[in-house]
Coordinates of C-alpha atoms and ligand atoms in Angstrom, one line a residue:
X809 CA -9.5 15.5 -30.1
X810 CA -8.0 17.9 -27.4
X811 CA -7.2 15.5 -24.2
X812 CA -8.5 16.6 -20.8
X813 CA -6.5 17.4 -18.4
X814 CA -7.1 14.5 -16.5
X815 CA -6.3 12.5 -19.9
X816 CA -2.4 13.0 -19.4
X817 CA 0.6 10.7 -18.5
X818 CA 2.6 11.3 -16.3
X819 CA 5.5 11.8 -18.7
X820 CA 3.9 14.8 -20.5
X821 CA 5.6 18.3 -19.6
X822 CA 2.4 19.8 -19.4
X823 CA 1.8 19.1 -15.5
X824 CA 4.5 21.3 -14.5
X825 CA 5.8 24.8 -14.9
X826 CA 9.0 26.1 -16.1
X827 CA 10.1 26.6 -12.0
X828 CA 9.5 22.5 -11.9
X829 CA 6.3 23.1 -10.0
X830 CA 2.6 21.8 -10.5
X831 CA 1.4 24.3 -13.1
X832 CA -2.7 24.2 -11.9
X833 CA -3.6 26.1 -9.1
X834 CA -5.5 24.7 -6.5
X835 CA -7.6 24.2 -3.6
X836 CA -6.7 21.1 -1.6
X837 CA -9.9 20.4 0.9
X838 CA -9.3 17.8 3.5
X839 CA -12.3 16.2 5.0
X840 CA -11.7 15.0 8.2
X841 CA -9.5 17.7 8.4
X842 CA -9.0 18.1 11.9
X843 CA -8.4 14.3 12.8
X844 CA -5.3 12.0 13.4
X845 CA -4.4 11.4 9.6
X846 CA -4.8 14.9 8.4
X847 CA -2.3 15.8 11.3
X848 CA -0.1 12.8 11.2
X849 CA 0.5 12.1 7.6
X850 CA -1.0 14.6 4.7
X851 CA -0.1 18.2 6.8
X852 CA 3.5 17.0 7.0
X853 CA 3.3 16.0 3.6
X854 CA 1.8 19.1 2.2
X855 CA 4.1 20.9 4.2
X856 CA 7.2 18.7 2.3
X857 CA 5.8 19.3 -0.7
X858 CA 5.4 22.9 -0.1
X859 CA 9.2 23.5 0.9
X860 CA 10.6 21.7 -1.9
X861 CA 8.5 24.1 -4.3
X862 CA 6.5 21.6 -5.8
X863 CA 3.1 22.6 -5.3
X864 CA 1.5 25.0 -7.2
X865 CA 2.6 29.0 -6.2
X866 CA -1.0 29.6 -5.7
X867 CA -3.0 27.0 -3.7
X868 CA -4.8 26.6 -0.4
X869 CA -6.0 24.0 2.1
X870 CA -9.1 24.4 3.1
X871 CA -9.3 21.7 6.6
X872 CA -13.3 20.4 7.1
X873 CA -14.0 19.5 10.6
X874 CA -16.9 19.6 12.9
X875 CA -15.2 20.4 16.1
X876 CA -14.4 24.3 16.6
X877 CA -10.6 24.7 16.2
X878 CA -8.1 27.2 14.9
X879 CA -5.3 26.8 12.6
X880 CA -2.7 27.0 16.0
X881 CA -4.5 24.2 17.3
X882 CA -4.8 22.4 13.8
X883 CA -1.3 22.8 12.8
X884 CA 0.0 22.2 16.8
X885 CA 1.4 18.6 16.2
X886 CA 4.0 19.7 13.9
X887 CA 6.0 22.8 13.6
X888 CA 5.5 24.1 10.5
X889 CA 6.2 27.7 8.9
X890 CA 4.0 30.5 8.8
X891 CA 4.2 30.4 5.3
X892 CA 2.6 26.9 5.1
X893 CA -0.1 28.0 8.5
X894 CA -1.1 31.0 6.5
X895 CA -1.8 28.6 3.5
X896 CA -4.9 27.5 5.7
X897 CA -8.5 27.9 6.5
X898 CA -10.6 25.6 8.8
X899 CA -14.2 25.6 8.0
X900 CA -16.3 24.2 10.8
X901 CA -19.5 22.3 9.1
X902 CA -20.8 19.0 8.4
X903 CA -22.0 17.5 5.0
X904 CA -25.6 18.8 5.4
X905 CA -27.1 21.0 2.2
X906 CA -26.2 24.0 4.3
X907 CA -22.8 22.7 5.2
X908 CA -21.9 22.3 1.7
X909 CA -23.8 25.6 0.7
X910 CA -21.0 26.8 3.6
X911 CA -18.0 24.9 1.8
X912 CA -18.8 26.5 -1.5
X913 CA -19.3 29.6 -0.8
X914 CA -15.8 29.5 1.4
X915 CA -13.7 27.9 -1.8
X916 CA -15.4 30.5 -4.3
X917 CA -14.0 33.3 -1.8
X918 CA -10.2 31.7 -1.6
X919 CA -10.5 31.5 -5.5
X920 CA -11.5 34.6 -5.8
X921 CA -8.8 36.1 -3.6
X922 CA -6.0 34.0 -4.6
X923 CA -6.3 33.9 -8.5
X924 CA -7.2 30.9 -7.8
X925 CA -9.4 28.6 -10.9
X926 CA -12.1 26.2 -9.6
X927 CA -9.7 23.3 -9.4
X928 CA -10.8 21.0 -6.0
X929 CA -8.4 18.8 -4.9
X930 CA -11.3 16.9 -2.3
X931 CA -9.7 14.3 0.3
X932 CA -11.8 12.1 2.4
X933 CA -9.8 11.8 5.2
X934 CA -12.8 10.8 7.6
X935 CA -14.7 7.0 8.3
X936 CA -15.9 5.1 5.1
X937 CA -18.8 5.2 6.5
X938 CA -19.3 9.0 5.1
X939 CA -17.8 8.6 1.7
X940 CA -20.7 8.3 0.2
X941 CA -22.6 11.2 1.7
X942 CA -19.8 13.5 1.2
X943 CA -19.6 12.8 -1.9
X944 CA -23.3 13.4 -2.7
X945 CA -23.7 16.0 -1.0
X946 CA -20.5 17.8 -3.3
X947 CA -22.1 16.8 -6.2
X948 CA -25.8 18.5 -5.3
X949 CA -24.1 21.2 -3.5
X950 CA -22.9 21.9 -7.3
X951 CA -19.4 21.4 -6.5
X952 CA -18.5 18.7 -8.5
X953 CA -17.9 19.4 -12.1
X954 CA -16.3 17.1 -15.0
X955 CA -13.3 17.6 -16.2
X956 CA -13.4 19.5 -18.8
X957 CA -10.8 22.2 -20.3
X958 CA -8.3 23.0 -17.4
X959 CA -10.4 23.1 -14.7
X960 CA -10.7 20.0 -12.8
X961 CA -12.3 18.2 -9.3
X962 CA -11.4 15.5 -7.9
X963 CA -12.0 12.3 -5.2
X964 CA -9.0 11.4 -3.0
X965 CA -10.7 8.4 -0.9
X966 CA -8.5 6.5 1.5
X967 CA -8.7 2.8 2.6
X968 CA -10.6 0.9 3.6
X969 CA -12.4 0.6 0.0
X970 CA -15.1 -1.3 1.0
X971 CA -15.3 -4.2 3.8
X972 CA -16.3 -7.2 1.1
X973 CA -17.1 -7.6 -2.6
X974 CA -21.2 -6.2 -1.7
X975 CA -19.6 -2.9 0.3
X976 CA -16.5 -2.8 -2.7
X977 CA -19.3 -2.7 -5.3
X978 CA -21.7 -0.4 -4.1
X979 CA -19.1 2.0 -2.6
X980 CA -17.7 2.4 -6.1
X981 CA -21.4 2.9 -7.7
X982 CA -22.0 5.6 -5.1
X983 CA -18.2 7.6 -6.2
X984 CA -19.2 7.0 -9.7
X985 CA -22.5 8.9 -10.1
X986 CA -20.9 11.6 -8.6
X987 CA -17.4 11.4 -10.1
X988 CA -16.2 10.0 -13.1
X989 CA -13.5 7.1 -12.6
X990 CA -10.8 9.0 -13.6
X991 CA -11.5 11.3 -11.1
X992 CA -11.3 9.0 -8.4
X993 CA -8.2 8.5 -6.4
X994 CA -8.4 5.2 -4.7
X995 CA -5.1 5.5 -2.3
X996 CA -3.5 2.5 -1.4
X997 CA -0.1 3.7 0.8
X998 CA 1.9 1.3 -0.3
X999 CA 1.5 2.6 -3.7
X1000 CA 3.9 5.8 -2.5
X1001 CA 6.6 4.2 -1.1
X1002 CA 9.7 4.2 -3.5
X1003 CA 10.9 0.9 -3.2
X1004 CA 7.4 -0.9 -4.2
X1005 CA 7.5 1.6 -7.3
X1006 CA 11.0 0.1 -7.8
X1007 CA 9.8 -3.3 -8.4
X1008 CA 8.4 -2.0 -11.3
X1009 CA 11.9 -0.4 -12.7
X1010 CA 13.7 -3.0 -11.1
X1011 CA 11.9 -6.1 -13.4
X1012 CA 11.6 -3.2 -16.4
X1013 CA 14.8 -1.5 -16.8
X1014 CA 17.0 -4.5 -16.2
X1015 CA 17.5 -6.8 -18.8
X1016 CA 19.0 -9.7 -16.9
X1017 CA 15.8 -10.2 -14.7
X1018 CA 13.1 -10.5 -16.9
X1019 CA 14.4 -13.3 -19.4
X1020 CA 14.5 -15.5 -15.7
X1021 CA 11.2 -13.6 -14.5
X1022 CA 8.8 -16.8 -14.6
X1023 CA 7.6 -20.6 -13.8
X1024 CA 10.8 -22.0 -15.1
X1025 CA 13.4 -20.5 -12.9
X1026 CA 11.3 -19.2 -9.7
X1027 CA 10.6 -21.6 -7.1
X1028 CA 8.5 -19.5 -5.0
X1029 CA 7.7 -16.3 -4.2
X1030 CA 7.2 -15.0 -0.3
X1031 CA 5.7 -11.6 0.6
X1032 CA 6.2 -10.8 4.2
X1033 CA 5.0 -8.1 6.6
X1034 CA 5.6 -8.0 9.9
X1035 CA 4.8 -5.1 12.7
X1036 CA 5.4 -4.7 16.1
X1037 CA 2.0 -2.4 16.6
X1038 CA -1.1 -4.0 18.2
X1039 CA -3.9 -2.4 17.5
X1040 CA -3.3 0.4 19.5
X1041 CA -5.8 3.4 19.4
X1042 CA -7.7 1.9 16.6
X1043 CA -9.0 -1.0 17.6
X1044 CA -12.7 0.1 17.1
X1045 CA -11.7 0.4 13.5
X1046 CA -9.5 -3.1 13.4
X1047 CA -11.7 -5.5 15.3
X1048 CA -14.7 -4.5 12.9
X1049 CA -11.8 -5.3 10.0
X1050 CA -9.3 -7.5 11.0
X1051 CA -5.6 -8.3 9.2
X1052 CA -7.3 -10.1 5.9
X1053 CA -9.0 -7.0 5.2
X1054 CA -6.4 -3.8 6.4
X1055 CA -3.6 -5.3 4.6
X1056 CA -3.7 -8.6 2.4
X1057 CA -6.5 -7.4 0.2
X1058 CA -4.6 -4.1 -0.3
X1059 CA -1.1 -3.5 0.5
X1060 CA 0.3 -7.2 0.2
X1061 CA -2.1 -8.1 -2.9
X1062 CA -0.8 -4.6 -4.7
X1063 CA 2.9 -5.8 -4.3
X1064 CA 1.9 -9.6 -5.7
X1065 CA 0.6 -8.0 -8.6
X1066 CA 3.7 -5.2 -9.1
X1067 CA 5.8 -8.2 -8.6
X1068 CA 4.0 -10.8 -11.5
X1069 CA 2.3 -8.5 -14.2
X1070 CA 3.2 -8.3 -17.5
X1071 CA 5.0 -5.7 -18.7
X1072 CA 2.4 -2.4 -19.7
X1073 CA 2.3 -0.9 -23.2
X1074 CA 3.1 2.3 -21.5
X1075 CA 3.8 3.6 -18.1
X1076 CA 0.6 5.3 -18.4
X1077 CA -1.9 5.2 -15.9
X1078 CA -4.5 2.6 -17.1
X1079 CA -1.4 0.5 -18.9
X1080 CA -0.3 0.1 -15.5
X1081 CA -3.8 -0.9 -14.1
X1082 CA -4.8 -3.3 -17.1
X1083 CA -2.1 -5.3 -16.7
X1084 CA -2.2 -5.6 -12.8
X1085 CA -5.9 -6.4 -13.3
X1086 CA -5.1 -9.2 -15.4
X1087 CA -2.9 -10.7 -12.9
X1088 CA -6.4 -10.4 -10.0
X1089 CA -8.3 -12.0 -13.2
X1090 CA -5.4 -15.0 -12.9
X1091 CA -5.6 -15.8 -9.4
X1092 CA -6.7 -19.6 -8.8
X1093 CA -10.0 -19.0 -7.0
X1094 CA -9.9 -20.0 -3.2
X1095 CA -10.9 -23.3 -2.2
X1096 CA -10.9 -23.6 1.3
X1097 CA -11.3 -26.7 1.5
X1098 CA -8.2 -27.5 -0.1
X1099 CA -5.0 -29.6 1.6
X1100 CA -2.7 -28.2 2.9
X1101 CA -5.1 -25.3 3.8
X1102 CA -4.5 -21.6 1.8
X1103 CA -5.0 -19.7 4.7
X1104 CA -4.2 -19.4 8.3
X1105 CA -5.3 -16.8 10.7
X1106 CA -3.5 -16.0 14.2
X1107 CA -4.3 -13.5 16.8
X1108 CA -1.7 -12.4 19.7
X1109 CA -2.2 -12.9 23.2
X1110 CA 0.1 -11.8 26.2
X1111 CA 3.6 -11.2 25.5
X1112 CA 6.9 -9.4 25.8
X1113 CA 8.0 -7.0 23.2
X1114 CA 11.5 -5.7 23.7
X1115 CA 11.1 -7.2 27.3
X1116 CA 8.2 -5.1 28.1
X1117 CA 4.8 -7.1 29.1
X1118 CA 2.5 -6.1 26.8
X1119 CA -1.8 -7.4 26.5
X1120 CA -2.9 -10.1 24.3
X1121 CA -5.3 -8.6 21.9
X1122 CA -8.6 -10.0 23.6
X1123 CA -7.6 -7.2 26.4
X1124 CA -6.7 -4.4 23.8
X1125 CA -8.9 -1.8 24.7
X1126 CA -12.1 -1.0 22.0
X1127 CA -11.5 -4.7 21.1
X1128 CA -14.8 -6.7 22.0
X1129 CA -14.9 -9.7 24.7
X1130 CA -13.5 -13.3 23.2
X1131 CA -13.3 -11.5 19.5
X1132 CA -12.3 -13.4 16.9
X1133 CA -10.7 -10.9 14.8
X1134 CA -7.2 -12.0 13.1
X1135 CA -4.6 -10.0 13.9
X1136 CA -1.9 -12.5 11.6
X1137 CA -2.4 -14.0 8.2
X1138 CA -0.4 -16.5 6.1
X1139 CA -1.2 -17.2 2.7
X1140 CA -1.0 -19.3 -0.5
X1141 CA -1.6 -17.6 -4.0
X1142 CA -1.2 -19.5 -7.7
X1143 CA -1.7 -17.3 -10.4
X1144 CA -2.6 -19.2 -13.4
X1145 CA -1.2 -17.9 -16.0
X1146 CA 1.6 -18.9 -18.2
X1147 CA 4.0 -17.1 -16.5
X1148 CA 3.4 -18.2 -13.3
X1149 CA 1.7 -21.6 -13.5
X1150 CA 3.2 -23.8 -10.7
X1151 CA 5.0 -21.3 -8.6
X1152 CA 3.6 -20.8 -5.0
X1153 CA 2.8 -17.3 -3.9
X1154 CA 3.1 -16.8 -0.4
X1155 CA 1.7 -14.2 1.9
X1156 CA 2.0 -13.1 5.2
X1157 CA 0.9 -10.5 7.4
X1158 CA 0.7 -9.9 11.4
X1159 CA 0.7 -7.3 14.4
X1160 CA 2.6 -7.4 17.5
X1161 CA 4.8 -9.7 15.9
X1162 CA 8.7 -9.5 17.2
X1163 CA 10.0 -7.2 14.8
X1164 CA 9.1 -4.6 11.8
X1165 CA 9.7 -5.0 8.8
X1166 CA 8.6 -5.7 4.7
X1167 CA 10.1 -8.0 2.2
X1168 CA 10.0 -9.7 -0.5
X1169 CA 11.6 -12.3 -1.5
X1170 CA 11.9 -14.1 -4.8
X1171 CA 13.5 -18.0 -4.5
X1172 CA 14.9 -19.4 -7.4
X1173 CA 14.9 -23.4 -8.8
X1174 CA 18.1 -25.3 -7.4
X1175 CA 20.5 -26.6 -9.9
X1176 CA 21.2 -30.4 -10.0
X1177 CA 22.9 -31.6 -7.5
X1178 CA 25.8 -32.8 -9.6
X1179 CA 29.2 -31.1 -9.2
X1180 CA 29.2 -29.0 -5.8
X1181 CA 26.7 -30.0 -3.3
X1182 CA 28.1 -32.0 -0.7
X1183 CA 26.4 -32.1 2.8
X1184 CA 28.5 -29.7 4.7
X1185 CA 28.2 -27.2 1.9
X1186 CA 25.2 -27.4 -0.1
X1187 CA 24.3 -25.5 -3.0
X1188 CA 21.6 -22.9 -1.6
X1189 CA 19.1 -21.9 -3.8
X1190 CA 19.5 -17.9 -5.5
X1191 CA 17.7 -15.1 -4.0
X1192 CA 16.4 -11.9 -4.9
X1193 CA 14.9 -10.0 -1.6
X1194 CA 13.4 -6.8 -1.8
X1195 CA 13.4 -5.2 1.5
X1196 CA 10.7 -2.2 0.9
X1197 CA 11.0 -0.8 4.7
X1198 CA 12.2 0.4 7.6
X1199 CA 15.6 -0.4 5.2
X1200 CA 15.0 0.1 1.6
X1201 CA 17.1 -2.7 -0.6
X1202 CA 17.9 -5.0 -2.9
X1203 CA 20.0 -8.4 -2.1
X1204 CA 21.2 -11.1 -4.5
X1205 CA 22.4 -14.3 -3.0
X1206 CA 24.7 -16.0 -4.3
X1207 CA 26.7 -19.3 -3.9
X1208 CA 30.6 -18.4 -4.1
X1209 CA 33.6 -20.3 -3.6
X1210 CA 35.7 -20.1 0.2
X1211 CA 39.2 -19.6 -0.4
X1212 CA 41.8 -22.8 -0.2
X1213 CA 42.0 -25.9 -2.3
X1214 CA 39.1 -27.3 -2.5
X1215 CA 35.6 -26.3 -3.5
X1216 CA 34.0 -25.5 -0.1
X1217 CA 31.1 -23.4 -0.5
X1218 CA 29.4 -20.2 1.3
X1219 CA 26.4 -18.0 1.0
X1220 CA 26.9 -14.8 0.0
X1221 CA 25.0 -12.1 -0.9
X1222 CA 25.6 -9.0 -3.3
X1223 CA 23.8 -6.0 -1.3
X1224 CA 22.3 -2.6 -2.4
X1225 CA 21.1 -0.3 -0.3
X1226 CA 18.8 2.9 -1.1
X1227 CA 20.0 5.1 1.6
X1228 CA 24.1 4.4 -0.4
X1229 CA 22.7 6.5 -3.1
X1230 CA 19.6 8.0 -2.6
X1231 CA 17.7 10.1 0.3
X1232 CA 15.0 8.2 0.9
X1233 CA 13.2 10.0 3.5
X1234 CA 10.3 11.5 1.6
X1235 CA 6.6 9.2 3.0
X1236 CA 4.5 7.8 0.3
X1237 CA 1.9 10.4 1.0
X1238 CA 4.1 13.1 -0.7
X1239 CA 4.3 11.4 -3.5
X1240 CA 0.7 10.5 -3.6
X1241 CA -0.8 13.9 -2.8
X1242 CA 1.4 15.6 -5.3
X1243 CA 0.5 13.1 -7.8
X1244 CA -3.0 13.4 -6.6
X1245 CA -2.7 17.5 -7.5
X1246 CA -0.9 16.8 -10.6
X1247 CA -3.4 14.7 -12.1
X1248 CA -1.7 11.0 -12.5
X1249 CA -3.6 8.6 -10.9
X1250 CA -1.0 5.6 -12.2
X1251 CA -0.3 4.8 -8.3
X1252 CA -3.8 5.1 -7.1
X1253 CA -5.9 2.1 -7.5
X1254 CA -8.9 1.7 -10.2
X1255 CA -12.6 0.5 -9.6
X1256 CA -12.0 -2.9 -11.0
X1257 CA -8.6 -3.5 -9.1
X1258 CA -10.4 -3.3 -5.9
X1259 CA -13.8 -5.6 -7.1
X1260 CA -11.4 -8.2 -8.7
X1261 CA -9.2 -8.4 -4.9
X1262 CA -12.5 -8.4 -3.0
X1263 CA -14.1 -11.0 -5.0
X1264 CA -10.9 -13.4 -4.9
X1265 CA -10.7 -12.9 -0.8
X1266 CA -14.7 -12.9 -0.5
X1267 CA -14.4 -17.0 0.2
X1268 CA -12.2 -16.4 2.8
X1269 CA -13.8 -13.2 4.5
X1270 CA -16.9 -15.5 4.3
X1271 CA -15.6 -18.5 5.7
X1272 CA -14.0 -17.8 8.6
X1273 CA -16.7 -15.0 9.4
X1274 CA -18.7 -17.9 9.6
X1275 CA -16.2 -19.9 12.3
X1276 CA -15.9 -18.4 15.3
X1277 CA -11.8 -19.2 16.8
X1278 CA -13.1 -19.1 20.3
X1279 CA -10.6 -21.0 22.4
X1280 CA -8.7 -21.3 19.8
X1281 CA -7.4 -17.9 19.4
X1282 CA -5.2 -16.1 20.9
X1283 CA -2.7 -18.6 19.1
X1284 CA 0.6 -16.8 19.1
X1285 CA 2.8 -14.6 22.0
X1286 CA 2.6 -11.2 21.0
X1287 CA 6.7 -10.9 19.9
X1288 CA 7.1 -13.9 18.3
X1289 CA 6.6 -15.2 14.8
X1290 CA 3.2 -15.9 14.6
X1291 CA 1.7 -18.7 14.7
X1292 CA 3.2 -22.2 14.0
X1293 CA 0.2 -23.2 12.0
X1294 CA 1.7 -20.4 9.6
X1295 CA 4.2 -23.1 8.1
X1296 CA 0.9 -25.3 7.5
X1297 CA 0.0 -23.0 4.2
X1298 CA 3.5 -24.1 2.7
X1299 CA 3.4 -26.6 0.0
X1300 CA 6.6 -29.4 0.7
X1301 CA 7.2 -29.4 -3.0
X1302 CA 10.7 -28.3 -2.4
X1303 CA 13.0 -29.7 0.6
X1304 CA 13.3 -27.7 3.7
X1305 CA 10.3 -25.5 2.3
X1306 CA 9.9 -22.7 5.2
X1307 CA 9.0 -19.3 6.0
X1308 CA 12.2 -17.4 5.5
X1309 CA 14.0 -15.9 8.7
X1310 CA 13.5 -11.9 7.5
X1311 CA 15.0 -10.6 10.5
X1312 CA 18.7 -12.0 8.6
X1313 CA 18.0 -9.4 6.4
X1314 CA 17.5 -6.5 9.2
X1315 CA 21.3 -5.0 9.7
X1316 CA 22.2 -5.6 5.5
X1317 CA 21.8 -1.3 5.7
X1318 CA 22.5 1.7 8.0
X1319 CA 19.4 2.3 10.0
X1320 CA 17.1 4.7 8.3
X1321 CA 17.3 8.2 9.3
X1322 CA 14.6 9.8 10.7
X1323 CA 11.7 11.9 8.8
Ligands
LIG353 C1 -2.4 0.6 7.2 C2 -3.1 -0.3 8.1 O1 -3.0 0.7 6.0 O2 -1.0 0.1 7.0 C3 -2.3 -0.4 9.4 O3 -4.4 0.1 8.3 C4 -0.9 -0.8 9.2 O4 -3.0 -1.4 10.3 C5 -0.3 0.1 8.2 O5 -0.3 -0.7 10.5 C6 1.1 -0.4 7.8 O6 1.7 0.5 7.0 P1 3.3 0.7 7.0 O7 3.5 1.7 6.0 O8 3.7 1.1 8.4 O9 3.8 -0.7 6.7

C-alpha cells in the first residue's frame, strides 16, 4: 500500500529535493500571528530557515491576527530581508464562519499565484483557550482535508496542552475530530534543542554507556532547571498555571523519559513515542502521603538578583493578592521497571532562582571502600552531566591519581563542549518548524504522551490545589536556591545525599554566542 505522505520517517530521501530543501510547497498560517511568539520565536526561525535554503522555493506565511497591522509593523522586531517580508500576508479576521470563509479564500489565491498545492502548515500560536474553535472552525470552513496523496494539512498546537488530565483529554478529543493524530503537532520546546536530542545519540550510538545504563550501576538521577526570570509579562498566564504545570509535566518529564526509555525499534516517529510512553506507563503513581514527601513547592519573595532589588512574586504585577501559585518545584520520580527499579529520579524546577541554567546529571554507585578511600581523599562517586543550556555539554567525572608517592586522590572531570565542534546557535523552533513542514512529527509529542503525564501529576495538581500555602509562601529569596524544604524530597539512601551544586558546572565552556 502506497504510504501517505505523512506516513514517512524521517530518514526517507523523499522529504527533500535534490538542492537539500523541503520538496512540498507550502503555506505556513500562523494564528496568533501578530503576537509576542510569532514575533519573538517562529519569524526569526522562519526567517533562519529561509536563509539557509531549507524551506521549500515556493511557500508563504500567511500571519492571522485581529488587530489591523501591516507587514512593516509585523516584521518591526527583527530586521529581516525583503525577500523573507515579501514572503508575507497579514489577514486581519477572527475564527467566525466568515472569518474562515476570509482565510480560505486568501490561501486559495496565494496557491493559486504561487504554484503553490493546498498543503497548510496551520500554527496555533494564540491562548489554549481558542484551540478548539480554531480548529473547528478550519475543519467546517472546509479547510481541513486528510492526508491523502501529496497534499497535506496540518495542526501545530503549542503548550500548554491542557491544564489537568479532564482539560488534556478533552483538548485532544476536540483536535482529533477535526485532525487525525498524525496530523497533530503537539510542540514541546524542549524537544528542538540539540543537546536533549543528544541524549538520545548519546545513550544510542555509544556502546560504553548503555551496558552500565540501569539500576545496577546508577545511584540516582537529578534533572535540574533553574531561571533567573520571574514571571515577568506573563503572569496572567503563570499564576492561572503555575511551575508543576509550565515545565515539570512537559519539559522536565520529556527529558526523564529521553533519558530512561528503552531503546526504539527505529528512529521513526511512533518508535520513539511507544517507547517513551512506556516509561509514563512505569512511573510509580504519586502518593502524597508518602515519607519523605515527593514533592515540594516554593514561591519567591523579595530578593536581589545580580544586586538589583527585585519583587517577591505576591507583588508581580497580573499575579493575584496572597496567590498560591508555585513558582519552584522539587521532585521524586521511581520508574518501576526493570531497568530502573530502585534508582531515585529527581526533579527540579524554579523562577527567579540565582542563576540559569539546565542539567542533568546521572550519579553512579560508589565502589567499596576498600583500597583508596581515605578521609582526606575519598573516592567520589562517577558522574555523567548533561548540561543542555545556556552551555551545551557533556562531563564525565572521574577519580584520578595526584602526582607524588602516594595515592592521594582528586576529582576530575573529562569535558566536552558543543560549541568546540559544533555551531550551536540554531533555537529549537527551527528545527521544529522545519520538521513541522517536512512532515516528521518524531520531536513533537503524541496524544497518549500528554494523558499518561497528566494523569501521573493529576494527584499532585489536585492536592495542593486543594491547600492553600497562605503564610507559608513566599518560602525562598528570589536569587537563591529555592527553598530549603527542596532537600526534604531526597531519599538518605546514599551518604551525603544532596541537591548537586549546578552552578560548578557553569564556566566548564566558552559562553555561548549570541543568536
Ligand atoms: C516555557 C515556559 O515553556 O519554557 C516558561 O512557559 C519558561 O515559563 C520556558 O521560562 C523555559 O524555556 P527555556 O528554553 O528558556 O529553558
Amino acid at each position: 500500500m502506497p504510504m501517505s505522505v505523512d506516513d514517512k520517517s524521517r530518514s526517507s530521501s523523499n522529504f527533500f529535493n535534490n538542492k537539500g530543501r523541503c520538496k512540498d510547497s507550502c503555506l505556513i498560517i500562523i494564528f496568533g500571528g501578530s503576537g509576542d511568539l510569532a514575533k519573538r520565536k517562529l519569524f526569526p526561525a522562519l526567517a533562519n530557515l529561509m536563509f539557509k535554503k531549507l524551506l521549500p522555493e515556493q511557500f508563504k506565511i500567511v500571519a492571522v491576527g485581529r488587530k489591523p497591522m501591516d507587514i512593516p509593523q509585523l516584521l518591526s522586531m527583527g530586521k529581516y530581508s525583503e525577500d523573507f517580508a515579501a514572503k508575507f500576508e497579514y489577514l486581519q479576521t477572527d475564527y467566525s464562519p466568515e472569518g474562515i470563509k476570509k482565510l480560505k479564500a486568501t490561501c486559495d489565491r496565494l496557491c493559486k499565484e504561487n504554484n503553490i498545492p493546498p498543503n497548510y502548515l496551520f500554527y496555533l500560536a494564540i491562548p489554549p483557550a481558542g484551540y478548539s474553535e480554531v480548529a473547528a472552525a478550519l475543519k467546517k470552513g472546509g479547510m481541513v482535508h486528510q492526508p491523502k496523496g501529496s497534499h497535506w494539512c496540518r495542526l501545530v498546537v503549542e503548550k500548554p496542552y491542557g491544564r489537568d488530565i479532564e482539560s488534556a483529554v478533552a483538548l485532544n478529543e476536540d483536535l482529533l475530530s477535526c485532525f487525525a493524530e498524525k496530523q497533530i503537532y503537539r510542540i514541546d520546546h524542549y524537544l528542538g534543542k540539540e543537546a536533549v536530542q543528544n541524549l538520545l545519540v548519546f545513550r544510542f550510538a555509544n556502546s560504553v554507556f548503555e551496558p552500565i545504563w540501569n539500576h545496577h550501576y546508577i545511584d540516582h538521577v537529578q534533572i535540574s532547571h533553574s531561571e533567573i526570570l520571574g514571571a515577568e509579562d506573563r503572569a496572567d498566564y503563570f499564576d492561572q498555571s503555575g511551575l508543576l504545570r509550565d515545565m515539570i509535566q512537559n519539559h522536565l518529564m520529556q527529558i526523564l523519559s529521553l533519558v530512561t526509555m528503552e531503546p526504539p525499534v527505529s528512529m521513526s516517529a511512533d518508535s520513539l513515542r511507544d517507547e517513551k510512553v512506556k516509561v509514563l506507563r512505569s512511573l510509580r503513581p504519586l502518593d502524597l502521603t508518602e515519607e519523605p514527601p515527593v514533592a515540594v513547592r516554593g514561591q519567591y519573595g523579595p530578593g536581589l538578583i545580580k544586586g538589583q532589588p527585585v519583587n517577591g512574586y505576591r507583588e508581580e504585577k497580573g499575579v493575584a493578592p496572597g496567590t498560591s501559585t508555585e513558582t519552584f518545584v522539587a521532585m521524586r520520580m521511581h520508574i518501576d521497571n526493570f531497568r530502573w527499579s530502585g534508582v531515585p529520579f529527581y526533579l527540579r524546577s524554579g523562577k527567579r532562582l540565582g542563576r540559569k541554567g539546565t542539567e542533568v546529571v546521572v550519579t553512579f554507585k560508589k565502589l567499596p571502600k576498600i583500597l583508596f578511600n581515605t578521609k582526606s581523599t575519598p573516592v567520589n562517586n562517577n558522574r555523567i552531566v548533561f548540561k543542555i543550556q545556556p552551555q551545551e555539554a557533556i562531563l564525565l567525572e572521574l577519580t584520578s591519581k595526584n602526582p607524588g608517592q602516594s595515592f592521594d586522590l582528586s576529582d576530575t572531570s573529562m569535558n566536552f563542549c558543543y560549541s568546540d565542534h559544533f555551531d550551536t546557535s540554531a533555537d529549537a523552533y527551527e528545527r521544529l518548524l522545519i520538521d513541522a513542514v517536512l512532515g516528521d512529527p518524531t520531536l513533537f509529542v503524541r496524544s497518549d504522551e500528554t494523558e499518561l503525564s497528566w494523569k501521573y501529576l493529576d494527584p499532585l495538581i489536585k492536592g495542593w490545589a486543594a491547600q492553600s500555602m497562605g503564610s507559608h509562601f513566599p518560602n525562598y529569596v528570589a536569587g537563591s536556591e529555592g527553598p530549603v524544604e527542596a532537600t526534604h524530597v531526597l531519599l538518605s539512601h546514599a551518604e551525603n545525599m544532596e541537591w548537586l551544586d549546578f552552578a560548578k558546572y557553569d564556566n566548564v565552556c566558552p559562553p555561548p554566542t549570541a543568536p
